[in-house]
PDB file of C-alpha atoms in Angstrom:
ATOM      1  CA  UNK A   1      15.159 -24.217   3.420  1.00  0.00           C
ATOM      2  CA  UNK A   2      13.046 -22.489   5.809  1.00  0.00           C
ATOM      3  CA  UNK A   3      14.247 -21.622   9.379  1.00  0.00           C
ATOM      4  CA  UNK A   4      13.782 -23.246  12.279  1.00  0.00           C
ATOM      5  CA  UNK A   5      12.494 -19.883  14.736  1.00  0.00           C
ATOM      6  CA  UNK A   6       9.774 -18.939  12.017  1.00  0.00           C
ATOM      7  CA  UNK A   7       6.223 -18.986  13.467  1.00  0.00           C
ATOM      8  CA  UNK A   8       4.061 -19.468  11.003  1.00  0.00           C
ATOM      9  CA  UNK A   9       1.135 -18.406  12.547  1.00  0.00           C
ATOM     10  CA  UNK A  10       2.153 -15.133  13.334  1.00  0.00           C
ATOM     11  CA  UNK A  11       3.823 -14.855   9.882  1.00  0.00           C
ATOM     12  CA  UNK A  12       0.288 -16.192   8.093  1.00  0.00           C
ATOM     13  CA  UNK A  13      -0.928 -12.990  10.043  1.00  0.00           C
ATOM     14  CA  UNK A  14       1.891 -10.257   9.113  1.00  0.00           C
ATOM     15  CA  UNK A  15       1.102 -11.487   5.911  1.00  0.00           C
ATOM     16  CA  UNK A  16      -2.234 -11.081   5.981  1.00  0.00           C
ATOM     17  CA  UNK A  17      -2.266  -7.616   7.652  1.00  0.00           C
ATOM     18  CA  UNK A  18       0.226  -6.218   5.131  1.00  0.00           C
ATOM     19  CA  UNK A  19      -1.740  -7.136   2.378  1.00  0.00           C
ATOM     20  CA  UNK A  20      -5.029  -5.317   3.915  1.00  0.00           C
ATOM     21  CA  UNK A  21      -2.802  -2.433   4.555  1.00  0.00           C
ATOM     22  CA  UNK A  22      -1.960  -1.834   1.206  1.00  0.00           C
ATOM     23  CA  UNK A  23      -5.290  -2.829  -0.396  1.00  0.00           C
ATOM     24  CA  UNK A  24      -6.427   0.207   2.007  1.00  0.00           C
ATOM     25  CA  UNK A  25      -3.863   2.888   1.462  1.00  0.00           C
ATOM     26  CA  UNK A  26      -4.403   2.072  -2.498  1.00  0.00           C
ATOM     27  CA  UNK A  27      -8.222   3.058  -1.944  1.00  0.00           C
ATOM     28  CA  UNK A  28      -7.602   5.799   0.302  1.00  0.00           C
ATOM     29  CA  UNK A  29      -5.783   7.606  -2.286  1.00  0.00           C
ATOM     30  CA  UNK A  30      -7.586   6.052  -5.500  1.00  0.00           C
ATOM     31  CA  UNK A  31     -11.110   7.036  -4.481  1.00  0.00           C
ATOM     32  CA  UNK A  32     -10.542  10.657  -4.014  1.00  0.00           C
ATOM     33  CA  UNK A  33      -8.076  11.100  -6.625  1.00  0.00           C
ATOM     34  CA  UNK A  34     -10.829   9.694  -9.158  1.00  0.00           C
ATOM     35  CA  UNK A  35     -13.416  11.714  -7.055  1.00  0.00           C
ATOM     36  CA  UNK A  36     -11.632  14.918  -7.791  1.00  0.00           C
ATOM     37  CA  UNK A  37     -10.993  14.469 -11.539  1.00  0.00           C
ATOM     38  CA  UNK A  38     -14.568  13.591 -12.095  1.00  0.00           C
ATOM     39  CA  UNK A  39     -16.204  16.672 -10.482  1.00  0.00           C
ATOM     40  CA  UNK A  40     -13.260  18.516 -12.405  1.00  0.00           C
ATOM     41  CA  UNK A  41     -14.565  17.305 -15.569  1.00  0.00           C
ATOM     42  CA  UNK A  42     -18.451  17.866 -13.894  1.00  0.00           C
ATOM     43  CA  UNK A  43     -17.276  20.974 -13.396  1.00  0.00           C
ATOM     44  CA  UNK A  44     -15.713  22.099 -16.362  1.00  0.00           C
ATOM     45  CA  UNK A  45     -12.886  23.578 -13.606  1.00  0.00           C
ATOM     46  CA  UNK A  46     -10.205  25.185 -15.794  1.00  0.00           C
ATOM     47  CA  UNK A  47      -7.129  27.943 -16.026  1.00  0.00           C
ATOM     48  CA  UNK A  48      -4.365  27.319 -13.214  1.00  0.00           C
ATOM     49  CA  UNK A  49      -6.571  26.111 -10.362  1.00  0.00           C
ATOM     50  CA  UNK A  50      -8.102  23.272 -12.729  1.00  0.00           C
ATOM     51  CA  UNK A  51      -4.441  22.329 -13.887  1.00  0.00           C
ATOM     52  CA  UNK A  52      -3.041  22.333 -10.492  1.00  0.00           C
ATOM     53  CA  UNK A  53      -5.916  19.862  -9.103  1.00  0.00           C
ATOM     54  CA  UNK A  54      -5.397  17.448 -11.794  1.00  0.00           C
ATOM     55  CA  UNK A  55      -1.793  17.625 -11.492  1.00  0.00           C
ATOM     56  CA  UNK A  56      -2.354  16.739  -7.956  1.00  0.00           C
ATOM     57  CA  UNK A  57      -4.784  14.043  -8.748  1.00  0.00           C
ATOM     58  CA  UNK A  58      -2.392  12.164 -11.123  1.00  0.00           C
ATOM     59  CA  UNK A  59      -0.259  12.530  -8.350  1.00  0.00           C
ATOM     60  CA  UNK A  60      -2.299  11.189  -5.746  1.00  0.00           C
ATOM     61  CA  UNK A  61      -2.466   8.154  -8.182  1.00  0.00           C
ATOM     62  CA  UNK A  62       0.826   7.583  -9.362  1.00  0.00           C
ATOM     63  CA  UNK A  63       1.795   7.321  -5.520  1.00  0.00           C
ATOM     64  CA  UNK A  64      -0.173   4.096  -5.501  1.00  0.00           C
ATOM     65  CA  UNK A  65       2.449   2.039  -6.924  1.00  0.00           C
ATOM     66  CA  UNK A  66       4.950   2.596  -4.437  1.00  0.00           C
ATOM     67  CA  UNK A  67       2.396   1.052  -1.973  1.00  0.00           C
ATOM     68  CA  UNK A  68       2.483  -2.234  -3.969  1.00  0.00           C
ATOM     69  CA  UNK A  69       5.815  -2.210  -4.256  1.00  0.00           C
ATOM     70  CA  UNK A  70       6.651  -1.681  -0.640  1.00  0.00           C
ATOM     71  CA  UNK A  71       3.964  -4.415   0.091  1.00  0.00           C
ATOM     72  CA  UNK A  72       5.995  -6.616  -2.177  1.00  0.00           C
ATOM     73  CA  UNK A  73       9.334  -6.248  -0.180  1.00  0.00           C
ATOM     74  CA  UNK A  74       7.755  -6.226   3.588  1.00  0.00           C
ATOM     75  CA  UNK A  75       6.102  -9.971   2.239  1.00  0.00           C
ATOM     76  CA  UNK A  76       9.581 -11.031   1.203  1.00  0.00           C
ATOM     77  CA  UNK A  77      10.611  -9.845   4.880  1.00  0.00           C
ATOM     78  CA  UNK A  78       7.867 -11.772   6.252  1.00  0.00           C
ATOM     79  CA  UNK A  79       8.732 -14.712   4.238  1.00  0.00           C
ATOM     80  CA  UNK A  80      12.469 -14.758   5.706  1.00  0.00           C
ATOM     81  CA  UNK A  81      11.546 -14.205   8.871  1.00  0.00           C
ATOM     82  CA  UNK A  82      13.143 -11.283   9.268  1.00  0.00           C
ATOM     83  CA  UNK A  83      10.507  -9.991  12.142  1.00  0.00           C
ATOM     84  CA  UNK A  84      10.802 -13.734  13.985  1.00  0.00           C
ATOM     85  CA  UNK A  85      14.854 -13.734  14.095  1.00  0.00           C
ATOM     86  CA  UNK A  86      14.248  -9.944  15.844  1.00  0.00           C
ATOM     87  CA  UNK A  87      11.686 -11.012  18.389  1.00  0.00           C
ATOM     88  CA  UNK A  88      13.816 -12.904  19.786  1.00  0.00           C
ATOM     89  CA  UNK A  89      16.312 -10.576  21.031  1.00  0.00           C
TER      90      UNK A  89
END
């Protein structure tokens, strides 16, 4: 049963802006972390400094699923109206 103070315009919108959020964050840390390993392997980059940078890479990458999952809970907030119940205070 869905509330009666939702607006669903607005929500349609949160929605929609949360989604490009994380579809933006993802690429701002997938492009350069892929970036980076290929001109390590261009590069033939080794010892620490070559370890280090790929550790950093993976990294970079692994903190890409957080962003989906925290995109997943703020669309269950938008779906309960969460943000419409506090506008109204």
């Amino acid at each position: 049963m869905k509330p009666r103070n939702i607006d669903d315009d607005a929500q349609c919108r949160r929605r929609k802006d949360a989604i490009h959020s994380a579809v933006v964050s993802s690429l701002m840390m997938f492009l350069p972390a892929v970036g980076m390993l290929l001109l390590l392997g261009y590069y033939a980059v080794g010892g620490f400094l070559g370890a280090v940078l790929r550790i950093l890479s993976v990294l970079e990458l692994g903190a890409i699923v957080p962003v989906w999952i925290l995109l997943k809970k703020r669309l269950k907030e938008i779906e309960g109206g969460e943000e419409d119940a506090a506008a109204e205070y």
